[in-house]
Amino acid sequence: ARTCTGARFNFTKVYPQLRKDLKKSWPDVESGNDTKFWEGEWNKHGTCSEQTLNQMQYFERSHAMWTSFNITKILKNASIVPHPTQTWTYSDIVSPIKAATGRTPLLRCKGDPKQPNL
């Protein structure tokens, strides 16, 4: 994992409205510590973009990318919605996203430790 050098994360640079937006578009779904998550993303990836995007622009761009396509709506239109027993294949999920966006998403599955057989 490559880490670029540049300005370290400064939470005060992520303004209140953008923080509110990022809580919707880029939350830390694992630990719930958004600030620490964003700090890690900036320090690992954002500093690599610093020649083009400063910290504020980096986070604005990430939010803008999220709002560009409503993946939830794309999947819902393909009848892929959360369900307690229904499962889908990798291509079932990738195909409608690729058709709607023109891009192939990279997905990874993460098991639920409470349900190790899924």
GROMACS .gro file of C-alpha atoms in nm:
model
  118
    1ALA     CA    1   0.000   0.000   0.000
    2ARG     CA    2   0.163   0.316  -0.125
    3THR     CA    3   0.148   0.626   0.088
    4CYS     CA    4   0.229   0.963  -0.064
    5THR     CA    5   0.384   1.246   0.125
    6GLY     CA    6   0.208   1.578   0.162
    7ALA     CA    7   0.007   1.780   0.407
    8ARG     CA    8  -0.131   1.568   0.686
    9PHE     CA    9  -0.503   1.552   0.743
   10ASN     CA   10  -0.649   1.860   0.907
   11PHE     CA   11  -1.008   1.806   1.014
   12THR     CA   12  -1.066   2.180   1.048
   13LYS     CA   13  -1.022   2.204   0.670
   14VAL     CA   14  -1.329   1.984   0.622
   15TYR     CA   15  -1.597   2.245   0.670
   16PRO     CA   16  -1.925   2.175   0.857
   17GLN     CA   17  -2.146   2.143   0.547
   18LEU     CA   18  -1.897   1.913   0.378
   19ARG     CA   19  -1.868   1.704   0.696
   20LYS     CA   20  -2.247   1.669   0.692
   21ASP     CA   21  -2.237   1.565   0.325
   22LEU     CA   22  -1.953   1.319   0.382
   23LYS     CA   23  -2.142   1.155   0.668
   24LYS     CA   24  -2.397   1.053   0.402
   25SER     CA   25  -2.169   0.984   0.109
   26TRP     CA   26  -1.853   0.846   0.271
   27PRO     CA   27  -1.917   0.725   0.627
   28ASP     CA   28  -1.703   0.480   0.818
   29VAL     CA   29  -1.943   0.186   0.809
   30GLU     CA   30  -1.712  -0.040   1.007
   31SER     CA   31  -1.618   0.151   1.322
   32GLY     CA   32  -1.832   0.463   1.291
   33ASN     CA   33  -1.533   0.693   1.343
   34ASP     CA   34  -1.573   0.909   1.033
   35THR     CA   35  -1.295   1.152   1.120
   36LYS     CA   36  -1.037   0.877   1.165
   37PHE     CA   37  -1.157   0.708   0.845
   38TRP     CA   38  -1.131   1.029   0.642
   39GLU     CA   39  -0.790   1.096   0.791
   40GLY     CA   40  -0.673   0.754   0.675
   41GLU     CA   41  -0.815   0.804   0.326
   42TRP     CA   42  -0.651   1.144   0.293
   43ASN     CA   43  -0.314   1.033   0.431
   44LYS     CA   44  -0.306   0.720   0.212
   45HIS     CA   45  -0.470   0.844  -0.109
   46GLY     CA   46  -0.549   1.214  -0.096
   47THR     CA   47  -0.193   1.327  -0.048
   48CYS     CA   48  -0.116   1.163  -0.384
   49SER     CA   49  -0.359   1.405  -0.551
   50GLU     CA   50  -0.226   1.713  -0.377
   51GLN     CA   51  -0.064   1.849  -0.693
   52THR     CA   52  -0.413   1.871  -0.843
   53LEU     CA   53  -0.658   1.876  -0.551
   54ASN     CA   54  -0.605   2.024  -0.209
   55GLN     CA   55  -0.763   1.853   0.091
   56MET     CA   56  -1.092   2.040   0.065
   57GLN     CA   57  -1.117   1.975  -0.310
   58TYR     CA   58  -1.034   1.606  -0.257
   59PHE     CA   59  -1.328   1.558  -0.020
   60GLU     CA   60  -1.558   1.775  -0.233
   61ARG     CA   61  -1.469   1.558  -0.533
   62SER     CA   62  -1.538   1.237  -0.343
   63HIS     CA   63  -1.883   1.365  -0.245
   64ALA     CA   64  -1.953   1.483  -0.600
   65MET     CA   65  -1.866   1.137  -0.733
   66TRP     CA   66  -2.115   0.981  -0.490
   67THR     CA   67  -2.391   1.218  -0.600
   68SER     CA   68  -2.316   1.163  -0.971
   69PHE     CA   69  -2.482   0.823  -0.970
   70ASN     CA   70  -2.745   0.691  -0.733
   71ILE     CA   71  -2.622   0.333  -0.703
   72THR     CA   72  -2.907   0.244  -0.466
   73LYS     CA   73  -3.160   0.352  -0.729
   74ILE     CA   74  -2.970   0.172  -1.006
   75LEU     CA   75  -2.978  -0.152  -0.808
   76LYS     CA   76  -3.342  -0.103  -0.704
   77ASN     CA   77  -3.438  -0.062  -1.071
   78ALA     CA   78  -3.271  -0.400  -1.129
   79SER     CA   79  -3.477  -0.547  -0.839
   80ILE     CA   80  -3.167  -0.580  -0.624
   81VAL     CA   81  -3.271  -0.468  -0.279
   82PRO     CA   82  -3.177  -0.586   0.070
   83HIS     CA   83  -3.352  -0.911   0.148
   84PRO     CA   84  -3.316  -1.158   0.436
   85THR     CA   85  -3.283  -1.467   0.212
   86GLN     CA   86  -3.242  -1.356  -0.151
   87THR     CA   87  -2.888  -1.361  -0.285
   88TRP     CA   88  -2.737  -1.229  -0.607
   89THR     CA   89  -2.430  -1.317  -0.806
   90TYR     CA   90  -2.142  -1.079  -0.852
   91SER     CA   91  -2.247  -1.015  -1.213
   92ASP     CA   92  -2.610  -0.954  -1.106
   93ILE     CA   93  -2.482  -0.652  -0.914
   94VAL     CA   94  -2.206  -0.536  -1.148
   95SER     CA   95  -2.410  -0.550  -1.471
   96PRO     CA   96  -2.674  -0.283  -1.392
   97ILE     CA   97  -2.412  -0.052  -1.242
   98LYS     CA   98  -2.192  -0.087  -1.550
   99ALA     CA   99  -2.492  -0.033  -1.781
  100ALA     CA  100  -2.597   0.285  -1.598
  101THR     CA  101  -2.254   0.438  -1.540
  102GLY     CA  102  -2.042   0.304  -1.822
  103ARG     CA  103  -1.789   0.190  -1.562
  104THR     CA  104  -1.717  -0.145  -1.404
  105PRO     CA  105  -1.736  -0.122  -1.025
  106LEU     CA  106  -1.491  -0.303  -0.803
  107LEU     CA  107  -1.680  -0.487  -0.532
  108ARG     CA  108  -1.561  -0.686  -0.236
  109CYS     CA  109  -1.764  -0.891   0.003
  110LYS     CA  110  -1.723  -0.878   0.374
  111GLY     CA  111  -1.874  -1.150   0.584
  112ASP     CA  112  -2.080  -1.089   0.890
  113PRO     CA  113  -1.896  -1.235   1.191
  114LYS     CA  114  -2.236  -1.294   1.354
  115GLN     CA  115  -2.335  -1.514   1.059
  116PRO     CA  116  -2.013  -1.694   0.953
  117ASN     CA  117  -2.189  -1.928   0.710
  118LEU     CA  118  -2.310  -1.651   0.479
   0.00000   0.00000   0.00000
